[in-house]
């Protein structure tokens, strides 16, 4: 009788301990999940090497409805970091396409693998004519740099910025201009009725910082505020 009672007490204690462990484990997992969810992604002010000013951050929020993003990481084909930096972008302005720095921005909760934004910079010896007729009414021009246009697939911005190739074997030689490109299709993003201007606002903000890094801010003619043509 006493042995049976001892067995019963031990069984009860083991059962209570197991239940306590199970409940405690579930509580820890739930808390961990909440922490990960609230801390995922980077703030808008940190993406693309911190190049988005307050106006550009507001524009990106209007386009996407969120203020948390992921950025491309790892290494490119040349073994250099994929994470964007102004210094790296300036150093590779004259290199071939696959060597140039780019900023890939992804919506944190999007698992499609397709970036919301892809921003690139390259040296350019020329720019499109400002008098060229538009082939579509869904494109908008802006008085920025020497040429600025946004449309269904993104935005292009050319600005004066005299740079020299790092070597004779560079893909592009010495040039007077920089081309800034932002790829983002309206079907991929985008919210609001000002998507063209918002994308140009983002591209202009990053371009202004790159011009400073390259030492050509005074000749770039990139005002802080984007206005329509």
PDB file of C-alpha atoms in Angstrom:
ATOM      1  CA  UNK A   1       0.000   0.000   0.000  1.00  0.00           C
ATOM      2  CA  UNK A   2       2.765   2.432   0.900  1.00  0.00           C
ATOM      3  CA  UNK A   3       4.794   1.412  -2.166  1.00  0.00           C
ATOM      4  CA  UNK A   4       1.762   2.018  -4.395  1.00  0.00           C
ATOM      5  CA  UNK A   5       1.200   5.425  -2.855  1.00  0.00           C
ATOM      6  CA  UNK A   6       4.867   6.364  -3.448  1.00  0.00           C
ATOM      7  CA  UNK A   7       4.621   5.313  -7.088  1.00  0.00           C
ATOM      8  CA  UNK A   8       1.455   7.382  -7.479  1.00  0.00           C
ATOM      9  CA  UNK A   9       3.105  10.470  -5.979  1.00  0.00           C
ATOM     10  CA  UNK A  10       6.165  10.079  -8.254  1.00  0.00           C
ATOM     11  CA  UNK A  11       3.938   9.685 -11.321  1.00  0.00           C
ATOM     12  CA  UNK A  12       1.980  12.802 -10.405  1.00  0.00           C
ATOM     13  CA  UNK A  13       5.189  14.819  -9.899  1.00  0.00           C
ATOM     14  CA  UNK A  14       6.576  13.703 -13.249  1.00  0.00           C
ATOM     15  CA  UNK A  15       3.312  14.632 -14.977  1.00  0.00           C
ATOM     16  CA  UNK A  16       3.281  18.136 -13.421  1.00  0.00           C
ATOM     17  CA  UNK A  17       6.924  18.685 -14.388  1.00  0.00           C
ATOM     18  CA  UNK A  18       6.239  17.626 -17.984  1.00  0.00           C
ATOM     19  CA  UNK A  19       3.234  19.947 -18.245  1.00  0.00           C
ATOM     20  CA  UNK A  20       5.239  22.824 -16.767  1.00  0.00           C
ATOM     21  CA  UNK A  21       8.068  22.260 -19.261  1.00  0.00           C
ATOM     22  CA  UNK A  22       5.634  22.078 -22.181  1.00  0.00           C
ATOM     23  CA  UNK A  23       3.826  25.270 -21.206  1.00  0.00           C
ATOM     24  CA  UNK A  24       7.092  27.059 -20.498  1.00  0.00           C
ATOM     25  CA  UNK A  25       8.478  25.971 -23.865  1.00  0.00           C
ATOM     26  CA  UNK A  26       5.449  27.250 -25.730  1.00  0.00           C
ATOM     27  CA  UNK A  27       5.678  30.566 -23.908  1.00  0.00           C
ATOM     28  CA  UNK A  28       9.347  30.977 -24.899  1.00  0.00           C
ATOM     29  CA  UNK A  29       8.650  30.207 -28.573  1.00  0.00           C
ATOM     30  CA  UNK A  30       5.827  32.724 -28.712  1.00  0.00           C
ATOM     31  CA  UNK A  31       7.962  35.424 -27.155  1.00  0.00           C
ATOM     32  CA  UNK A  32      10.847  34.686 -29.503  1.00  0.00           C
ATOM     33  CA  UNK A  33       8.526  34.922 -32.502  1.00  0.00           C
ATOM     34  CA  UNK A  34       7.208  38.300 -31.389  1.00  0.00           C
ATOM     35  CA  UNK A  35      10.751  39.581 -30.924  1.00  0.00           C
ATOM     36  CA  UNK A  36      11.841  38.441 -34.364  1.00  0.00           C
ATOM     37  CA  UNK A  37       8.776  39.910 -36.017  1.00  0.00           C
ATOM     38  CA  UNK A  38       9.206  43.323 -34.406  1.00  0.00           C
ATOM     39  CA  UNK A  39      12.925  43.445 -35.160  1.00  0.00           C
ATOM     40  CA  UNK A  40      13.012  42.212 -38.760  1.00  0.00           C
ATOM     41  CA  UNK A  41      14.157  44.388 -41.604  1.00  0.00           C
ATOM     42  CA  UNK A  42      15.994  47.681 -41.612  1.00  0.00           C
ATOM     43  CA  UNK A  43      14.534  51.134 -41.100  1.00  0.00           C
ATOM     44  CA  UNK A  44      14.203  53.290 -44.205  1.00  0.00           C
ATOM     45  CA  UNK A  45      16.896  55.626 -42.897  1.00  0.00           C
ATOM     46  CA  UNK A  46      19.436  52.770 -42.957  1.00  0.00           C
ATOM     47  CA  UNK A  47      18.953  51.273 -46.411  1.00  0.00           C
ATOM     48  CA  UNK A  48      21.176  52.118 -49.393  1.00  0.00           C
ATOM     49  CA  UNK A  49      23.956  53.323 -47.090  1.00  0.00           C
ATOM     50  CA  UNK A  50      21.636  55.772 -45.335  1.00  0.00           C
ATOM     51  CA  UNK A  51      21.129  57.867 -48.467  1.00  0.00           C
ATOM     52  CA  UNK A  52      17.370  58.459 -48.231  1.00  0.00           C
ATOM     53  CA  UNK A  53      16.530  61.836 -46.725  1.00  0.00           C
ATOM     54  CA  UNK A  54      13.231  62.441 -44.916  1.00  0.00           C
ATOM     55  CA  UNK A  55      11.361  63.346 -48.117  1.00  0.00           C
ATOM     56  CA  UNK A  56      12.611  60.225 -49.913  1.00  0.00           C
ATOM     57  CA  UNK A  57      11.709  58.064 -46.917  1.00  0.00           C
ATOM     58  CA  UNK A  58       8.160  59.434 -47.038  1.00  0.00           C
ATOM     59  CA  UNK A  59       8.012  58.722 -50.775  1.00  0.00           C
ATOM     60  CA  UNK A  60       9.085  55.102 -50.246  1.00  0.00           C
ATOM     61  CA  UNK A  61       6.476  54.682 -47.527  1.00  0.00           C
ATOM     62  CA  UNK A  62       3.758  55.988 -49.845  1.00  0.00           C
ATOM     63  CA  UNK A  63       4.835  53.560 -52.552  1.00  0.00           C
ATOM     64  CA  UNK A  64       5.045  50.472 -50.352  1.00  0.00           C
ATOM     65  CA  UNK A  65       2.938  51.062 -47.264  1.00  0.00           C
ATOM     66  CA  UNK A  66       5.775  49.980 -44.975  1.00  0.00           C
ATOM     67  CA  UNK A  67       8.903  51.395 -43.338  1.00  0.00           C
ATOM     68  CA  UNK A  68      10.876  48.149 -42.832  1.00  0.00           C
ATOM     69  CA  UNK A  69      12.981  46.677 -45.624  1.00  0.00           C
ATOM     70  CA  UNK A  70      15.638  44.106 -46.417  1.00  0.00           C
ATOM     71  CA  UNK A  71      18.660  44.868 -48.554  1.00  0.00           C
ATOM     72  CA  UNK A  72      20.683  42.651 -50.883  1.00  0.00           C
ATOM     73  CA  UNK A  73      23.634  41.003 -49.133  1.00  0.00           C
ATOM     74  CA  UNK A  74      26.359  38.474 -49.952  1.00  0.00           C
ATOM     75  CA  UNK A  75      28.878  38.974 -52.746  1.00  0.00           C
ATOM     76  CA  UNK A  76      28.679  39.636 -56.486  1.00  0.00           C
ATOM     77  CA  UNK A  77      30.471  37.731 -59.237  1.00  0.00           C
ATOM     78  CA  UNK A  78      33.672  39.612 -58.449  1.00  0.00           C
ATOM     79  CA  UNK A  79      33.561  38.629 -54.796  1.00  0.00           C
ATOM     80  CA  UNK A  80      32.743  42.148 -53.618  1.00  0.00           C
ATOM     81  CA  UNK A  81      29.933  42.891 -51.125  1.00  0.00           C
ATOM     82  CA  UNK A  82      26.476  43.200 -52.646  1.00  0.00           C
ATOM     83  CA  UNK A  83      25.394  45.522 -49.847  1.00  0.00           C
ATOM     84  CA  UNK A  84      25.397  49.008 -51.287  1.00  0.00           C
ATOM     85  CA  UNK A  85      27.867  51.671 -50.240  1.00  0.00           C
ATOM     86  CA  UNK A  86      28.477  55.104 -51.739  1.00  0.00           C
ATOM     87  CA  UNK A  87      32.222  54.572 -51.722  1.00  0.00           C
ATOM     88  CA  UNK A  88      31.944  51.324 -53.648  1.00  0.00           C
ATOM     89  CA  UNK A  89      29.490  52.847 -56.117  1.00  0.00           C
ATOM     90  CA  UNK A  90      31.876  55.704 -56.912  1.00  0.00           C
ATOM     91  CA  UNK A  91      34.862  53.371 -57.231  1.00  0.00           C
ATOM     92  CA  UNK A  92      33.064  51.250 -59.840  1.00  0.00           C
ATOM     93  CA  UNK A  93      31.390  53.963 -61.927  1.00  0.00           C
ATOM     94  CA  UNK A  94      33.660  53.165 -64.887  1.00  0.00           C
ATOM     95  CA  UNK A  95      33.519  49.355 -64.608  1.00  0.00           C
ATOM     96  CA  UNK A  96      31.394  46.945 -66.595  1.00  0.00           C
ATOM     97  CA  UNK A  97      27.829  46.255 -65.494  1.00  0.00           C
ATOM     98  CA  UNK A  98      28.457  43.157 -63.343  1.00  0.00           C
ATOM     99  CA  UNK A  99      31.135  44.946 -61.318  1.00  0.00           C
ATOM    100  CA  UNK A 100      29.096  48.032 -60.488  1.00  0.00           C
ATOM    101  CA  UNK A 101      27.598  48.569 -57.084  1.00  0.00           C
ATOM    102  CA  UNK A 102      23.812  48.431 -56.755  1.00  0.00           C
ATOM    103  CA  UNK A 103      21.250  48.795 -54.014  1.00  0.00           C
ATOM    104  CA  UNK A 104      18.571  46.083 -53.966  1.00  0.00           C
ATOM    105  CA  UNK A 105      15.642  46.855 -51.663  1.00  0.00           C
ATOM    106  CA  UNK A 106      13.105  44.182 -50.688  1.00  0.00           C
ATOM    107  CA  UNK A 107       9.917  44.390 -48.679  1.00  0.00           C
ATOM    108  CA  UNK A 108      10.598  42.487 -45.459  1.00  0.00           C
ATOM    109  CA  UNK A 109       7.509  40.260 -45.601  1.00  0.00           C
ATOM    110  CA  UNK A 110       7.831  39.543 -49.344  1.00  0.00           C
ATOM    111  CA  UNK A 111       9.217  36.097 -50.194  1.00  0.00           C
ATOM    112  CA  UNK A 112       9.066  36.445 -53.978  1.00  0.00           C
ATOM    113  CA  UNK A 113      12.789  37.176 -54.245  1.00  0.00           C
ATOM    114  CA  UNK A 114      12.136  40.141 -56.551  1.00  0.00           C
ATOM    115  CA  UNK A 115      13.376  43.537 -55.359  1.00  0.00           C
ATOM    116  CA  UNK A 116      11.035  46.464 -54.950  1.00  0.00           C
ATOM    117  CA  UNK A 117      13.832  48.772 -56.041  1.00  0.00           C
ATOM    118  CA  UNK A 118      17.140  48.287 -57.818  1.00  0.00           C
ATOM    119  CA  UNK A 119      19.351  51.382 -57.960  1.00  0.00           C
ATOM    120  CA  UNK A 120      22.561  51.603 -60.011  1.00  0.00           C
ATOM    121  CA  UNK A 121      25.080  54.243 -61.017  1.00  0.00           C
ATOM    122  CA  UNK A 122      27.475  54.385 -63.957  1.00  0.00           C
ATOM    123  CA  UNK A 123      29.732  56.880 -65.701  1.00  0.00           C
ATOM    124  CA  UNK A 124      28.291  58.247 -68.945  1.00  0.00           C
ATOM    125  CA  UNK A 125      29.762  60.237 -71.791  1.00  0.00           C
ATOM    126  CA  UNK A 126      26.365  61.582 -72.910  1.00  0.00           C
ATOM    127  CA  UNK A 127      22.716  61.934 -71.941  1.00  0.00           C
ATOM    128  CA  UNK A 128      19.346  61.856 -73.777  1.00  0.00           C
ATOM    129  CA  UNK A 129      18.070  64.949 -75.485  1.00  0.00           C
ATOM    130  CA  UNK A 130      15.699  67.009 -73.381  1.00  0.00           C
ATOM    131  CA  UNK A 131      13.675  67.846 -76.506  1.00  0.00           C
ATOM    132  CA  UNK A 132      13.089  64.210 -77.390  1.00  0.00           C
ATOM    133  CA  UNK A 133       9.381  63.478 -77.691  1.00  0.00           C
ATOM    134  CA  UNK A 134       7.901  61.025 -75.233  1.00  0.00           C
ATOM    135  CA  UNK A 135       6.488  57.813 -76.662  1.00  0.00           C
ATOM    136  CA  UNK A 136       3.962  57.475 -73.859  1.00  0.00           C
ATOM    137  CA  UNK A 137       1.844  59.766 -71.721  1.00  0.00           C
ATOM    138  CA  UNK A 138       2.717  57.795 -68.577  1.00  0.00           C
ATOM    139  CA  UNK A 139       6.242  59.237 -68.449  1.00  0.00           C
ATOM    140  CA  UNK A 140       7.173  62.360 -66.500  1.00  0.00           C
ATOM    141  CA  UNK A 141      10.112  64.737 -66.844  1.00  0.00           C
ATOM    142  CA  UNK A 142      11.770  66.595 -63.956  1.00  0.00           C
ATOM    143  CA  UNK A 143      14.137  69.597 -63.826  1.00  0.00           C
ATOM    144  CA  UNK A 144      16.999  67.694 -62.211  1.00  0.00           C
ATOM    145  CA  UNK A 145      20.567  67.412 -63.458  1.00  0.00           C
ATOM    146  CA  UNK A 146      20.806  67.419 -67.238  1.00  0.00           C
ATOM    147  CA  UNK A 147      18.020  64.879 -67.807  1.00  0.00           C
ATOM    148  CA  UNK A 148      15.477  63.192 -65.529  1.00  0.00           C
ATOM    149  CA  UNK A 149      12.529  61.001 -66.461  1.00  0.00           C
ATOM    150  CA  UNK A 150      10.291  58.495 -64.662  1.00  0.00           C
ATOM    151  CA  UNK A 151       7.883  56.015 -66.201  1.00  0.00           C
ATOM    152  CA  UNK A 152       6.305  52.558 -65.864  1.00  0.00           C
ATOM    153  CA  UNK A 153       9.607  50.719 -65.312  1.00  0.00           C
ATOM    154  CA  UNK A 154      11.369  53.174 -63.017  1.00  0.00           C
ATOM    155  CA  UNK A 155      13.405  56.344 -63.322  1.00  0.00           C
ATOM    156  CA  UNK A 156      16.562  57.648 -65.030  1.00  0.00           C
ATOM    157  CA  UNK A 157      18.569  60.628 -63.876  1.00  0.00           C
ATOM    158  CA  UNK A 158      21.677  62.008 -65.595  1.00  0.00           C
ATOM    159  CA  UNK A 159      23.741  64.647 -63.838  1.00  0.00           C
ATOM    160  CA  UNK A 160      27.019  66.390 -64.534  1.00  0.00           C
ATOM    161  CA  UNK A 161      29.859  64.806 -62.588  1.00  0.00           C
ATOM    162  CA  UNK A 162      33.374  64.764 -64.026  1.00  0.00           C
ATOM    163  CA  UNK A 163      35.143  61.500 -63.140  1.00  0.00           C
ATOM    164  CA  UNK A 164      38.223  59.723 -64.378  1.00  0.00           C
ATOM    165  CA  UNK A 165      38.592  56.031 -65.144  1.00  0.00           C
ATOM    166  CA  UNK A 166      40.788  54.173 -62.690  1.00  0.00           C
ATOM    167  CA  UNK A 167      42.857  52.575 -65.469  1.00  0.00           C
ATOM    168  CA  UNK A 168      43.319  52.470 -69.247  1.00  0.00           C
ATOM    169  CA  UNK A 169      41.524  49.137 -69.285  1.00  0.00           C
ATOM    170  CA  UNK A 170      38.359  50.509 -67.703  1.00  0.00           C
ATOM    171  CA  UNK A 171      35.089  49.630 -69.415  1.00  0.00           C
ATOM    172  CA  UNK A 172      34.219  53.352 -69.677  1.00  0.00           C
ATOM    173  CA  UNK A 173      36.836  56.087 -70.002  1.00  0.00           C
ATOM    174  CA  UNK A 174      36.880  59.551 -68.443  1.00  0.00           C
ATOM    175  CA  UNK A 175      33.414  61.122 -68.539  1.00  0.00           C
ATOM    176  CA  UNK A 176      31.505  64.271 -67.605  1.00  0.00           C
ATOM    177  CA  UNK A 177      28.250  62.667 -66.483  1.00  0.00           C
ATOM    178  CA  UNK A 178      26.811  60.014 -64.188  1.00  0.00           C
ATOM    179  CA  UNK A 179      23.717  58.007 -64.981  1.00  0.00           C
ATOM    180  CA  UNK A 180      21.504  56.986 -62.051  1.00  0.00           C
ATOM    181  CA  UNK A 181      18.933  54.258 -62.689  1.00  0.00           C
ATOM    182  CA  UNK A 182      16.079  53.066 -60.522  1.00  0.00           C
ATOM    183  CA  UNK A 183      14.197  49.947 -61.626  1.00  0.00           C
ATOM    184  CA  UNK A 184      10.773  49.314 -60.142  1.00  0.00           C
ATOM    185  CA  UNK A 185       7.712  48.494 -62.175  1.00  0.00           C
ATOM    186  CA  UNK A 186       4.384  49.986 -61.201  1.00  0.00           C
ATOM    187  CA  UNK A 187       2.933  46.478 -61.071  1.00  0.00           C
ATOM    188  CA  UNK A 188       5.629  45.404 -58.611  1.00  0.00           C
ATOM    189  CA  UNK A 189       5.321  48.153 -56.034  1.00  0.00           C
ATOM    190  CA  UNK A 190       3.308  50.460 -56.110  1.00  0.00           C
ATOM    191  CA  UNK A 191       0.718  52.531 -54.372  1.00  0.00           C
ATOM    192  CA  UNK A 192      -0.594  56.048 -54.673  1.00  0.00           C
ATOM    193  CA  UNK A 193      -1.129  58.354 -57.611  1.00  0.00           C
ATOM    194  CA  UNK A 194       2.355  59.912 -57.539  1.00  0.00           C
ATOM    195  CA  UNK A 195       4.539  56.864 -58.190  1.00  0.00           C
ATOM    196  CA  UNK A 196       6.630  58.609 -60.861  1.00  0.00           C
ATOM    197  CA  UNK A 197       7.484  61.553 -58.639  1.00  0.00           C
ATOM    198  CA  UNK A 198       8.038  59.355 -55.597  1.00  0.00           C
ATOM    199  CA  UNK A 199      10.508  57.140 -57.432  1.00  0.00           C
ATOM    200  CA  UNK A 200      12.336  60.173 -58.775  1.00  0.00           C
ATOM    201  CA  UNK A 201      12.439  61.636 -55.268  1.00  0.00           C
ATOM    202  CA  UNK A 202      14.133  58.462 -54.015  1.00  0.00           C
ATOM    203  CA  UNK A 203      16.610  58.385 -56.891  1.00  0.00           C
ATOM    204  CA  UNK A 204      17.413  62.079 -56.522  1.00  0.00           C
ATOM    205  CA  UNK A 205      18.120  61.703 -52.810  1.00  0.00           C
ATOM    206  CA  UNK A 206      20.593  58.859 -53.357  1.00  0.00           C
ATOM    207  CA  UNK A 207      22.146  60.688 -56.324  1.00  0.00           C
ATOM    208  CA  UNK A 208      22.746  63.796 -54.231  1.00  0.00           C
ATOM    209  CA  UNK A 209      24.676  61.732 -51.693  1.00  0.00           C
ATOM    210  CA  UNK A 210      26.667  59.994 -54.419  1.00  0.00           C
ATOM    211  CA  UNK A 211      27.564  63.360 -55.984  1.00  0.00           C
ATOM    212  CA  UNK A 212      28.891  64.468 -52.615  1.00  0.00           C
ATOM    213  CA  UNK A 213      30.937  61.297 -52.304  1.00  0.00           C
ATOM    214  CA  UNK A 214      32.329  61.773 -55.820  1.00  0.00           C
ATOM    215  CA  UNK A 215      33.161  65.436 -55.166  1.00  0.00           C
ATOM    216  CA  UNK A 216      30.872  66.803 -57.858  1.00  0.00           C
ATOM    217  CA  UNK A 217      27.914  68.118 -55.847  1.00  0.00           C
ATOM    218  CA  UNK A 218      28.476  71.701 -57.028  1.00  0.00           C
ATOM    219  CA  UNK A 219      28.152  70.766 -60.704  1.00  0.00           C
ATOM    220  CA  UNK A 220      25.475  68.074 -60.381  1.00  0.00           C
ATOM    221  CA  UNK A 221      22.498  70.492 -60.170  1.00  0.00           C
ATOM    222  CA  UNK A 222      20.424  68.202 -57.962  1.00  0.00           C
ATOM    223  CA  UNK A 223      18.102  70.305 -55.773  1.00  0.00           C
ATOM    224  CA  UNK A 224      16.810  68.902 -52.499  1.00  0.00           C
ATOM    225  CA  UNK A 225      13.167  69.187 -53.600  1.00  0.00           C
ATOM    226  CA  UNK A 226      11.835  67.451 -56.714  1.00  0.00           C
ATOM    227  CA  UNK A 227       9.360  69.523 -58.710  1.00  0.00           C
ATOM    228  CA  UNK A 228       7.537  68.658 -61.916  1.00  0.00           C
ATOM    229  CA  UNK A 229       8.775  69.916 -65.298  1.00  0.00           C
TER     230      UNK A 229
END
